[in-house]
XYZ file of C-alpha atoms in Angstrom:
783
model
C 0.115 -0.230 -0.056
C 1.343 3.208 -0.278
C -0.018 7.215 0.222
C 0.642 10.291 -1.310
C -0.112 13.916 0.652
C -1.108 15.696 -2.600
C -0.492 19.990 -2.571
C -1.699 20.527 -5.712
C -2.596 18.819 -9.315
C 0.777 18.160 -11.821
C -0.104 16.127 -14.745
C -3.333 14.542 -13.503
C -7.183 14.084 -15.205
C -8.941 16.866 -15.523
C -12.361 18.545 -16.684
C -14.209 21.559 -17.093
C -17.100 22.749 -14.974
C -19.462 25.746 -15.539
C -18.581 28.482 -13.318
C -21.078 28.600 -10.501
C -21.600 24.903 -10.716
C -24.235 24.718 -8.196
C -22.367 21.322 -6.329
C -19.833 23.627 -5.170
C -21.984 26.550 -3.570
C -21.690 26.787 0.100
C -23.796 28.055 3.216
C -22.848 30.019 5.950
C -24.416 31.461 9.538
C -23.761 32.441 13.072
C -25.224 29.540 15.761
C -27.626 29.564 16.300
C -29.419 29.266 13.033
C -29.372 26.560 10.532
C -28.831 26.252 7.121
C -28.298 23.820 4.530
C -28.036 23.865 0.582
C -28.544 20.881 -1.655
C -28.508 20.593 -5.396
C -31.918 19.890 -7.117
C -30.756 19.509 -10.719
C -27.494 20.043 -12.692
C -28.288 23.956 -12.945
C -30.302 24.542 -9.597
C -29.697 23.943 -5.746
C -32.123 25.259 -2.709
C -31.334 26.394 0.386
C -33.075 25.735 3.655
C -33.164 28.038 6.990
C -34.499 27.991 10.687
C -34.324 31.532 12.086
C -34.457 31.822 15.958
C -33.560 35.515 16.249
C -34.774 38.654 14.642
C -30.913 39.299 13.370
C -29.955 35.929 11.849
C -28.537 35.570 8.701
C -27.113 32.897 6.384
C -25.221 33.688 3.272
C -25.187 31.326 -0.161
C -21.623 31.501 -1.158
C -19.244 31.038 -4.092
C -15.695 30.796 -3.426
C -13.093 31.828 -6.579
C -10.496 29.521 -4.532
C -11.768 25.972 -3.745
C -10.438 25.361 -0.239
C -12.640 22.777 0.792
C -12.024 19.945 -1.940
C -8.989 17.378 -2.520
C -6.190 19.105 -4.360
C -6.874 16.582 -6.978
C -9.953 17.071 -7.450
C -10.626 21.115 -6.483
C -11.930 24.017 -9.093
C -9.337 26.277 -10.636
C -9.172 29.253 -8.911
C -10.038 32.556 -10.899
C -10.504 35.864 -9.161
C -11.105 37.205 -12.493
C -14.761 38.067 -13.275
C -14.807 40.546 -16.116
C -16.644 40.128 -19.160
C -18.373 37.373 -17.290
C -22.401 37.334 -16.765
C -24.413 35.059 -14.178
C -28.107 34.378 -14.730
C -30.429 32.890 -12.496
C -34.082 32.205 -11.277
C -34.767 32.708 -7.908
C -37.732 32.037 -5.972
C -38.014 31.939 -1.950
C -40.194 31.473 0.886
C -40.090 32.382 4.386
C -37.198 35.096 4.098
C -37.139 38.505 3.438
C -38.350 39.196 -0.490
C -36.249 40.972 -2.836
C -37.834 44.205 -3.096
C -37.256 45.276 0.581
C -34.524 47.418 2.476
C -32.729 44.568 3.777
C -33.779 41.831 1.034
C -31.314 39.473 -0.426
C -28.355 41.413 -1.354
C -25.010 39.938 -3.205
C -21.881 41.401 -0.929
C -18.612 40.723 -3.508
C -15.936 40.477 -1.552
C -12.123 41.348 -3.093
C -10.080 44.629 -4.273
C -10.524 47.577 -5.898
C -8.195 48.660 -8.680
C -5.334 50.012 -6.769
C -5.706 46.473 -4.806
C -6.743 47.802 -1.575
C -9.719 45.592 -0.043
C -12.843 46.272 -0.683
C -16.769 44.918 -0.443
C -19.523 45.787 -2.620
C -22.988 45.598 -1.956
C -25.325 44.455 -4.604
C -28.917 45.272 -4.183
C -30.325 41.837 -6.420
C -33.557 43.517 -7.000
C -31.789 46.273 -8.975
C -30.933 43.115 -11.527
C -34.127 41.362 -11.439
C -37.415 40.591 -13.975
C -40.474 39.559 -11.725
C -41.404 39.188 -8.778
C -40.085 39.968 -4.826
C -40.339 36.138 -4.507
C -39.894 34.753 -8.208
C -37.502 37.084 -10.285
C -34.916 36.375 -13.284
C -31.662 37.676 -12.103
C -28.955 38.766 -14.532
C -25.663 40.258 -13.010
C -23.036 41.341 -15.828
C -19.923 42.279 -13.179
C -18.208 44.402 -15.858
C -21.463 46.705 -15.528
C -22.485 45.748 -11.804
C -22.840 48.655 -9.130
C -23.061 48.543 -5.505
C -25.580 50.574 -3.694
C -29.482 50.798 -2.572
C -30.269 53.491 -5.072
C -29.281 53.267 -8.772
C -27.864 55.313 -10.315
C -27.701 57.739 -7.207
C -26.022 55.225 -5.337
C -23.966 53.516 -7.647
C -20.886 51.718 -6.350
C -19.045 50.431 -9.856
C -17.715 46.472 -9.142
C -13.995 46.037 -9.636
C -14.567 42.773 -11.705
C -11.059 41.778 -12.101
C -10.032 40.861 -8.638
C -12.991 39.427 -6.358
C -12.373 36.561 -3.824
C -16.181 35.750 -3.066
C -19.943 36.177 -3.595
C -21.913 35.977 -0.739
C -26.116 36.387 -0.964
C -27.699 37.038 2.195
C -30.843 35.453 3.192
C -32.408 36.331 6.172
C -36.138 36.336 7.886
C -38.900 38.210 6.674
C -38.831 40.867 9.618
C -35.121 41.196 10.016
C -34.571 44.223 12.069
C -31.098 43.489 13.746
C -32.216 43.622 17.047
C -31.535 39.915 18.351
C -35.049 39.393 19.428
C -36.335 36.010 19.929
C -39.051 34.506 18.032
C -41.899 32.890 19.546
C -41.313 30.095 17.508
C -38.469 29.148 15.231
C -38.928 30.460 11.600
C -38.459 28.268 8.570
C -37.490 29.487 5.227
C -35.973 28.410 1.923
C -34.854 29.627 -1.557
C -34.205 28.014 -4.893
C -31.806 29.229 -7.484
C -32.492 27.679 -10.667
C -31.636 27.884 -14.447
C -27.813 29.096 -12.922
C -25.562 30.031 -16.413
C -22.325 31.714 -16.769
C -21.877 33.647 -19.640
C -18.867 35.356 -21.294
C -15.036 35.398 -20.537
C -14.142 32.512 -17.740
C -17.771 30.992 -18.013
C -15.739 27.742 -17.668
C -13.064 26.442 -15.199
C -11.015 23.057 -14.845
C -11.668 21.017 -12.355
C -10.254 17.823 -11.386
C -11.428 14.773 -12.596
C -9.199 12.203 -10.923
C -10.850 8.084 -10.372
C -8.331 6.961 -7.608
C -8.475 3.027 -8.075
C -10.560 1.012 -5.742
C -8.524 0.912 -2.642
C -10.334 -1.546 -0.230
C -11.011 1.140 2.433
C -14.393 2.898 3.550
C -14.892 6.791 4.331
C -16.102 8.514 7.422
C -17.651 11.831 7.620
C -19.451 14.005 10.320
C -22.426 16.646 9.550
C -20.546 19.056 11.993
C -18.168 19.757 9.342
C -19.544 19.231 6.359
C -22.890 20.929 6.717
C -21.960 23.826 4.617
C -21.452 21.707 1.652
C -23.645 19.964 -1.037
C -23.803 16.481 -0.661
C -23.297 15.956 -4.094
C -19.863 17.560 -3.148
C -18.893 15.390 -1.012
C -20.276 12.075 -2.071
C -17.792 13.158 -5.510
C -14.988 13.414 -3.542
C -15.582 10.353 -1.560
C -15.756 8.185 -4.823
C -12.916 9.733 -6.594
C -10.584 9.411 -4.171
C -11.401 5.484 -4.478
C -13.631 4.928 -1.413
C -16.349 2.039 -1.309
C -18.739 0.022 0.612
C -20.270 2.057 3.815
C -20.063 5.432 4.983
C -19.952 6.151 8.175
C -21.899 9.694 8.869
C -21.733 10.850 12.090
C -24.741 13.076 12.434
C -22.815 15.074 14.975
C -23.602 17.287 18.110
C -23.852 20.768 17.237
C -26.078 20.883 13.888
C -28.912 18.774 13.653
C -31.181 19.797 16.525
C -34.605 21.521 16.445
C -34.159 23.938 19.585
C -36.867 25.602 21.692
C -36.822 28.993 23.886
C -36.614 28.464 27.837
C -35.650 31.872 29.251
C -32.884 33.224 27.465
C -31.671 30.010 26.013
C -32.686 27.728 23.145
C -32.703 24.320 24.065
C -32.854 20.961 22.431
C -36.294 20.324 21.745
C -39.298 17.640 21.172
C -41.739 19.880 20.998
C -44.423 18.843 17.652
C -43.322 20.187 14.301
C -44.467 23.378 12.994
C -45.647 23.976 9.273
C -42.737 23.297 7.086
C -40.658 20.814 9.597
C -41.009 17.229 9.460
C -39.607 16.018 12.707
C -39.644 17.065 16.356
C -35.993 16.197 17.331
C -34.052 16.992 14.119
C -34.503 20.704 12.485
C -35.887 21.243 8.458
C -32.101 21.970 6.726
C -30.669 18.602 8.855
C -33.743 16.878 7.279
C -33.151 17.959 3.318
C -29.894 17.762 3.506
C -29.604 14.232 4.952
C -32.431 12.952 2.536
C -30.501 13.945 -0.125
C -27.171 12.544 0.999
C -28.528 9.168 1.959
C -30.630 9.565 -1.813
C -27.226 9.929 -3.806
C -25.321 7.422 -1.632
C -27.404 5.043 -2.403
C -27.734 5.584 -6.409
C -23.892 5.156 -5.787
C -23.922 2.191 -4.041
C -23.119 3.670 -1.152
C -24.291 2.095 2.265
C -25.016 5.123 4.718
C -24.240 4.365 8.330
C -26.218 6.873 10.275
C -23.834 7.355 13.783
C -24.929 8.952 16.787
C -23.211 9.719 20.080
C -24.000 10.528 23.515
C -22.722 13.891 22.897
C -24.152 17.358 22.535
C -23.354 20.639 22.347
C -23.072 22.317 25.947
C -24.883 25.800 25.395
C -28.182 23.743 24.339
C -28.179 20.745 26.504
C -30.769 20.625 29.382
C -28.727 21.073 32.962
C -30.563 18.199 34.360
C -29.671 15.881 30.849
C -26.008 16.133 31.484
C -23.292 13.870 33.493
C -21.675 15.443 36.053
C -18.697 14.918 38.266
C -18.656 13.995 42.360
C -18.737 17.942 42.657
C -21.039 18.791 40.536
C -19.260 19.648 37.288
C -20.619 19.128 33.983
C -19.136 16.667 31.585
C -17.280 19.073 28.921
C -15.092 17.808 26.187
C -12.066 20.528 25.029
C -13.946 21.257 22.308
C -14.131 25.181 21.818
C -17.203 25.913 22.107
C -17.376 22.756 24.272
C -19.761 19.964 24.201
C -21.511 17.696 27.149
C -22.636 13.800 27.582
C -25.803 12.910 28.119
C -26.622 10.817 31.195
C -28.158 7.340 30.497
C -29.832 7.236 34.170
C -31.630 10.483 32.728
C -34.844 9.029 30.812
C -36.075 12.574 29.203
C -32.431 12.392 27.566
C -32.407 8.909 26.317
C -35.865 9.317 24.993
C -34.547 12.297 23.271
C -31.742 10.115 21.705
C -34.015 7.394 20.245
C -36.194 10.482 19.048
C -33.205 11.591 17.293
C -32.452 7.560 15.727
C -35.942 7.840 14.529
C -36.023 10.661 12.740
C -32.722 9.561 10.741
C -34.010 6.130 10.662
C -37.161 7.311 8.750
C -35.031 9.347 6.476
C -32.978 6.356 5.211
C -36.175 3.728 5.323
C -38.369 6.397 3.296
C -35.591 6.660 0.750
C -35.559 2.920 0.496
C -31.772 2.914 1.552
C -30.652 0.504 3.797
C -30.809 1.133 7.237
C -27.504 1.078 9.172
C -26.938 2.320 12.827
C -24.212 3.049 14.664
C -24.483 4.153 18.659
C -21.150 5.980 18.121
C -18.358 6.227 21.847
C -21.391 5.981 24.502
C -19.694 6.793 27.774
C -19.451 7.599 31.040
C -17.519 10.569 30.670
C -13.842 10.882 32.773
C -12.536 14.371 33.047
C -8.613 14.046 31.236
C -6.790 16.220 33.557
C -7.713 14.166 36.858
C -9.888 11.126 36.519
C -12.959 12.351 37.914
C -15.496 10.155 36.509
C -19.396 11.555 35.870
C -21.425 9.233 37.721
C -23.054 12.004 39.687
C -26.053 13.384 37.693
C -28.701 13.297 40.188
C -30.655 10.569 38.268
C -27.593 8.400 37.969
C -27.487 8.772 41.960
C -30.860 7.782 42.400
C -30.389 5.091 40.432
C -27.421 3.962 42.360
C -29.257 4.020 45.373
C -27.325 2.409 48.456
C -24.610 0.979 45.885
C -23.252 5.087 45.518
C -19.774 5.206 46.655
C -17.325 7.958 46.189
C -14.645 7.415 43.425
C -12.575 10.399 43.435
C -9.750 9.114 40.704
C -11.016 6.695 38.550
C -7.179 5.919 38.074
C -6.039 3.281 40.062
C -7.041 -0.019 42.032
C -10.231 -0.321 43.393
C -12.233 -1.256 46.272
C -15.188 -3.781 45.947
C -17.866 -0.975 46.185
C -16.469 0.853 44.046
C -16.184 -1.779 41.356
C -19.817 -2.838 42.015
C -20.943 0.622 41.569
C -18.958 1.021 38.226
C -20.357 -2.400 37.148
C -23.758 -1.237 37.802
C -22.832 1.884 35.579
C -22.275 -0.356 32.824
C -25.696 -2.062 33.297
C -27.398 1.321 32.805
C -25.018 2.444 30.039
C -25.465 -1.139 28.068
C -29.315 -0.972 28.757
C -29.757 2.933 27.537
C -27.976 1.642 24.292
C -29.976 -1.291 24.053
C -32.871 1.188 24.418
C -31.683 2.771 21.671
C -31.579 0.011 19.277
C -34.947 -1.000 19.830
C -36.303 2.497 18.791
C -34.187 2.160 15.439
C -35.771 -1.278 14.525
C -39.151 -0.085 15.854
C -38.874 3.098 13.510
C -37.628 0.692 10.582
C -41.225 -0.532 10.763
C -40.151 -4.297 9.958
C -37.349 -3.179 7.201
C -33.863 -4.983 7.962
C -31.671 -3.135 10.118
C -28.128 -3.494 11.344
C -26.527 -2.258 14.031
C -22.871 -1.043 15.404
C -21.556 -0.057 18.177
C -18.308 2.490 18.144
C -16.014 1.969 21.387
C -13.006 4.090 21.220
C -10.261 1.736 23.310
C -7.681 4.376 24.576
C -10.167 5.935 27.188
C -12.187 2.865 27.954
C -8.870 0.807 28.048
C -6.531 2.844 29.866
C -3.956 0.830 31.512
C -3.775 3.607 34.266
C -7.502 2.867 34.849
C -7.869 -0.590 34.559
C -11.401 -0.711 36.036
C -12.746 1.854 33.784
C -14.089 -0.994 31.259
C -16.640 -1.955 33.651
C -18.399 1.111 33.051
C -17.517 1.969 29.836
C -17.047 -1.256 27.841
C -19.715 -3.152 29.566
C -20.567 -6.929 29.372
C -23.891 -5.953 28.266
C -22.221 -5.354 25.392
C -21.155 -8.690 24.345
C -22.202 -10.368 21.437
C -25.195 -10.475 20.057
C -25.898 -7.279 21.323
C -24.666 -5.868 18.283
C -24.073 -7.001 14.660
C -21.034 -5.278 14.262
C -18.271 -4.099 16.789
C -16.451 -0.892 15.285
C -12.970 0.128 17.361
C -11.275 3.085 17.516
C -7.395 4.077 18.927
C -6.499 7.161 17.318
C -4.374 8.164 20.179
C -2.687 5.297 19.798
C -2.300 5.448 16.128
C -0.908 9.346 16.547
C 2.133 7.694 18.817
C 2.704 4.731 16.615
C 1.665 2.471 19.236
C 0.630 -0.551 17.193
C 1.430 -2.794 20.499
C -1.057 -0.688 22.784
C -3.686 -1.084 19.587
C -3.539 -5.130 19.580
C -3.130 -5.296 23.564
C -6.724 -3.308 22.922
C -8.299 -5.166 20.468
C -7.351 -8.454 22.059
C -8.894 -7.241 25.352
C -12.492 -6.170 23.795
C -12.375 -9.258 21.568
C -11.966 -11.451 24.654
C -14.319 -9.301 26.457
C -17.287 -8.436 24.391
C -16.853 -11.770 21.988
C -17.163 -10.645 18.337
C -15.372 -12.660 16.277
C -13.358 -10.564 13.714
C -15.506 -11.043 11.213
C -17.811 -8.914 13.377
C -15.198 -5.848 13.862
C -14.602 -2.833 11.707
C -11.621 -0.670 12.601
C -11.226 3.170 12.307
C -7.563 4.529 11.444
C -6.982 8.024 12.019
C -7.326 11.344 12.603
C -5.414 14.060 11.652
C -6.641 17.349 13.760
C -4.884 20.089 12.508
C -2.472 20.537 9.225
C 0.454 21.124 11.128
C 0.431 16.558 11.868
C 0.503 16.042 8.665
C 2.842 13.174 9.856
C 0.447 11.329 11.452
C -0.990 9.963 7.975
C 2.134 7.708 7.720
C 0.782 6.050 11.091
C -2.057 5.770 9.813
C -1.599 4.029 7.193
C 0.239 1.459 8.996
C -2.736 1.065 11.359
C -4.358 0.041 7.795
C -2.062 -2.438 7.351
C -2.005 -4.033 10.760
C -5.722 -4.107 10.749
C -5.620 -5.966 7.171
C -3.298 -8.162 8.610
C -5.822 -8.887 10.865
C -8.422 -9.848 8.861
C -10.473 -6.788 9.519
C -13.565 -7.044 6.955
C -13.854 -3.195 6.757
C -11.808 -0.573 7.327
C -12.799 3.096 7.797
C -10.512 6.134 7.406
C -11.696 9.292 9.973
C -12.359 11.396 8.248
C -13.257 13.223 4.922
C -12.520 16.573 5.685
C -9.129 16.053 6.991
C -8.559 13.802 3.781
C -9.199 16.569 1.690
C -7.427 19.083 3.911
C -4.040 17.264 3.319
C -4.346 16.076 0.381
C -4.345 12.344 1.518
C -4.620 10.163 -1.304
C -4.405 6.196 -0.677
C -3.846 3.151 -2.838
C -2.958 -0.066 -3.343
C 0.555 -0.804 -5.096
C 1.238 -3.835 -6.640
C 4.516 -3.736 -4.672
C 2.650 -4.383 -1.788
C 2.622 -7.755 -2.317
C 4.743 -9.896 -0.111
C 5.575 -11.932 -3.490
C 7.530 -8.828 -4.598
C 10.106 -9.682 -2.329
C 11.976 -12.472 -1.161
C 13.310 -12.353 2.541
C 16.362 -14.138 1.251
C 20.246 -13.675 0.917
C 21.738 -13.288 -1.974
C 24.399 -16.324 -2.200
C 26.937 -14.639 0.200
C 30.276 -16.109 -1.546
C 29.093 -14.707 -4.765
C 28.287 -11.407 -2.981
C 31.500 -10.750 -1.351
C 33.332 -10.325 -4.708
C 30.742 -7.873 -5.778
C 31.634 -4.418 -7.420
C 29.164 -1.361 -5.975
C 28.606 2.071 -7.482
C 26.255 4.120 -5.431
C 24.765 6.611 -7.603
C 22.950 10.087 -7.306
C 20.978 12.289 -9.691
C 21.657 15.550 -10.251
C 20.601 17.832 -12.318
C 23.057 20.605 -13.993
C 22.991 23.678 -16.039
C 25.623 25.773 -17.359
C 24.256 29.429 -17.792
C 25.989 32.004 -20.351
C 28.111 32.936 -17.628
C 29.688 29.823 -16.746
C 28.270 29.379 -13.721
C 26.860 25.839 -12.813
C 23.347 25.586 -11.375
C 22.864 22.042 -9.729
C 19.719 20.041 -8.239
C 19.949 16.787 -6.426
C 16.819 14.967 -7.302
C 17.442 12.231 -5.115
C 17.575 12.554 -0.814
C 20.136 9.331 -0.838
C 21.844 7.259 -2.846
C 20.605 4.103 -5.205
C 23.424 1.587 -5.065
C 23.848 -0.622 -8.089
C 26.036 -3.998 -7.322
C 27.692 -5.985 -10.067
C 28.257 -9.752 -8.516
C 29.293 -11.127 -11.326
C 33.253 -10.588 -10.390
C 32.478 -12.931 -7.346
C 31.667 -15.814 -9.612
C 34.563 -18.238 -9.541
C 33.686 -21.568 -10.369
C 31.159 -23.369 -12.116
C 29.023 -24.370 -8.543
C 28.797 -20.947 -8.014
C 27.316 -20.413 -11.262
C 24.879 -23.106 -11.185
C 24.216 -21.250 -7.940
C 23.625 -17.980 -9.354
C 21.765 -19.200 -12.260
C 19.243 -21.082 -9.382
C 19.103 -18.288 -7.498
C 17.993 -16.121 -10.612
C 15.657 -18.719 -11.885
C 13.516 -18.608 -8.327
C 13.385 -15.135 -8.219
C 11.814 -14.934 -11.631
C 14.379 -12.810 -12.962
C 14.125 -9.067 -11.729
C 10.375 -9.764 -10.896
C 11.160 -10.438 -7.266
C 13.496 -8.275 -4.672
C 15.590 -9.969 -2.078
C 18.505 -9.361 0.414
C 22.115 -8.482 -0.872
C 24.943 -8.149 2.065
C 26.702 -4.984 0.358
C 30.453 -6.295 0.934
C 31.790 -2.675 1.711
C 28.562 -0.997 4.079
C 26.670 -3.239 6.343
C 27.023 -2.332 9.615
C 26.072 0.678 11.960
C 29.268 1.225 13.168
C 31.649 3.053 10.426
C 31.132 0.637 7.491
C 31.610 -2.958 8.595
C 32.700 -2.826 12.724
C 30.697 -4.617 15.150
C 27.454 -2.568 16.201
C 27.403 -1.332 19.554
C 24.118 -0.004 20.870
C 24.772 3.720 20.679
C 26.347 3.668 16.592
C 22.867 5.606 15.121
C 20.611 8.159 16.676
C 17.189 7.200 15.413
C 15.076 9.140 17.351
C 14.324 11.532 20.979
C 11.650 10.432 23.126
C 8.373 12.609 23.588
C 6.472 10.498 26.068
C 3.970 9.265 23.418
C 5.512 8.083 20.488
C 6.648 4.167 20.298
C 7.833 3.674 16.995
C 11.479 4.397 15.377
C 12.682 3.806 12.384
C 16.633 2.240 11.865
C 18.428 4.714 10.057
C 22.255 5.635 9.191
C 23.858 8.793 9.067
C 26.640 9.704 6.704
C 28.861 12.837 7.500
C 30.283 14.401 10.067
C 28.854 17.907 10.175
C 24.743 18.501 11.108
C 24.101 19.971 8.369
C 26.034 18.054 5.756
C 24.720 14.701 7.294
C 22.909 12.153 4.555
C 20.596 9.751 6.107
C 19.952 6.570 5.030
C 16.652 4.266 5.961
C 17.126 0.713 6.930
C 14.773 -1.452 6.029
C 16.008 -4.856 6.171
C 18.381 -5.074 9.322
C 19.176 -8.650 10.326
C 17.582 -8.858 13.053
C 20.055 -10.967 15.461
C 22.412 -8.277 15.431
C 20.047 -5.025 16.778
C 20.878 -3.322 19.831
C 18.811 -0.415 21.278
C 19.960 1.784 23.862
C 17.773 4.461 25.631
C 19.773 7.485 27.257
C 22.839 5.411 26.905
C 21.414 2.229 28.451
C 20.345 -1.231 26.644
C 16.854 -1.648 25.865
C 14.843 -5.229 25.940
C 11.101 -3.870 25.941
C 10.936 -3.339 22.247
C 10.378 -5.605 19.035
C 11.085 -5.415 15.611
C 8.654 -4.729 12.938
C 8.615 -4.299 9.131
C 10.614 -2.453 7.503
C 13.243 -1.421 10.296
C 10.950 -0.502 12.671
C 11.679 -0.428 16.380
C 8.303 -0.350 18.336
C 8.678 -0.249 22.042
C 5.923 -1.464 24.645
C 5.881 1.905 26.431
C 6.711 5.355 25.031
C 10.410 6.299 26.347
C 10.144 9.346 28.271
C 10.357 12.845 26.903
C 13.464 14.319 25.642
C 15.104 10.273 26.025
C 17.646 9.613 23.144
C 17.347 6.601 21.086
C 19.751 4.783 19.571
C 20.774 1.679 18.284
C 23.096 -0.484 16.531
C 23.001 -2.841 13.740
C 23.545 -5.001 10.368
C 21.894 -4.670 7.482
C 21.319 -5.772 4.105
C 20.074 -4.043 1.114
C 17.117 -4.496 -0.816
C 18.016 -5.243 -4.252
C 16.644 -6.764 -7.519
C 18.361 -8.076 -11.010
C 18.893 -5.391 -13.299
C 17.584 -7.582 -16.491
C 15.247 -10.946 -16.875
C 17.639 -12.327 -18.607
C 20.995 -13.643 -17.520
C 23.751 -14.096 -20.416
C 26.151 -17.273 -19.764
C 28.727 -18.892 -21.859
C 30.130 -22.171 -20.845
C 33.182 -21.368 -23.178
C 34.146 -18.028 -22.427
C 33.656 -18.442 -18.673
C 35.664 -21.309 -18.234
C 38.076 -19.054 -20.520
C 38.086 -16.597 -17.584
C 35.714 -14.028 -19.061
C 34.220 -12.236 -16.095
C 30.526 -12.361 -15.895
C 28.230 -9.420 -15.400
C 25.582 -9.831 -13.036
C 23.605 -6.302 -12.299
C 22.191 -5.680 -9.161
C 19.603 -2.653 -8.711
C 18.226 -1.269 -5.108
C 15.169 -1.450 -4.525
C 13.386 1.842 -2.523
C 11.485 0.814 -0.092
C 8.965 3.008 1.853
C 8.462 1.957 5.959
């Protein structure tokens, strides 16, 4: 397998789209309002919106630069709108009409003719023909004016340097005073017959299709609510992902809200006109109906994922899990989310209503019904280990079993263990009730159920009893059809040994065989963590080696942001490398040629400009001089045939450089620095450095060490708590401490192949003393 963090397109396949293609418009808005955009035809889109306050405002947005798609799929950046026109039909209901003072306005953000940032406010009604709620609008950017009254207030648009178009969508009685509506206001906008004409009416767009890579994709509504489902599904398919899409419905955008005092709280009140469900808002409903319908048409199956996590500002106070001192369970997100108490029945009934709404959406679309209970747990405060078992409903449920657990870490008394077991029973019962609600809403249609468990928290070695509450035996097979496991803390640290221990423990405790398990590999929270993708790919390989049937990458927004492109390589077949040694007696007589690739350009002045294309030398050997007898020749021919010529690589001992100590000396534990500990990382790559000065050193990755020769040291002391992984990777049982100096000594071989698929041998010339030519070429291996 392999991967690439693509930054931009180079020679990849492209196509063309009309500028203002409906798939690539987005929406945005401040909390607490909600809006969504879906495509309704190749030239049409629809925005649904719900307003809670009289100053709510949403924007329908076209960006001149595509910052949301994967770099290989993004559309061309073009800031020049000169001699370009945009035409469309506008229809709306429940929003401010076109002819009003604050009616829909096109805000154009860019720069004026002198290059200074500027915004123009173009009243759409000035360019409309029809009624305030049903009109045709034509915008010619080279003759477009901002300003309310024209021509008196005309502010000519400079069309040659535009960043963004933003069409405002506000409630009918918008007044800017933030007055809370007694009931939410529902509205919608449709733009159809969208057409661009003139210069720049067509944009180039990436049109790659990565071959199916054997993996599935995860998405989350909180991260993708602003995009059209058609755009997201285009990306998933083009990047090679197939099968199921695990879609987290989120914790901050799906809900309906109702007023209570000065606050807005998640609601189960009866839907009003224009709404379909009590638990989820109408823009969310419209978006997910489009998402699941399109996914089904593309042979994707959507797994709807619902967690116990909810945006804190809109959660009823008596629904929250709480620590023993009354502190609410709050996550580290900004602003924070909270966790719903499994003991609080109104909170659990709310989750069941949410699950029913998404189940009904899939059912009515004729799609397969697949539902995941995502990471249900009793929250543990990350800083001090307080477990949140003490909300009023939970304390009442524990009754006489209620005891103090000030810190979930460390050993526990019999009474504390009994309370944790009871907490696990409550949690398991709540998830069983949630699954029952889904099956009931399915109205007899088949339902497949999933449980997602986050191993690093619930199987923390420092808190050995936490699993009683957060991995309860009530989840044991067959409570769910599939057990899904994720472990991104361990993946980030490259701690594959922790992953294996965690999966073994979860498998033993809950009894789901590997055929009924799925694995989530990821994720990379911020762009500066792009190094983690290599660990994710390694975790995928480990999951495949375990025989995990389905593996998900978490998640699409991070894949697009970092340009992560995963593909299966032919060379990844283990048959492409035979882990055998080239006949040693023959190899000792070989000649070696280290080779770099350098472009040298001589300028008109006679000076040279040199560019080194390779970071490391590629070795070439001639093993012919080592063949000195007919017996050795027969050995060589046999070895050549077994490798099928150049088809299979193998090990070769470089007679001049095969040790970490100088070139050929006996290894010692401190020969080579292979890393510095950070308290989290467990995996380190064997490498050898050449050169004396820090700035001139050239590092060589060692992918084929001689396992029996390896010595590892931490801060100069010989270490034994490690194992050798694939491609020369040293994995410690536990992370070395921060700032620890990790060193190693080793013997190593070079991965090589025969340079040709033929071996020319003449007995007469060989016996007459001619030296046979047997060229070997180093094979690049990526750990």
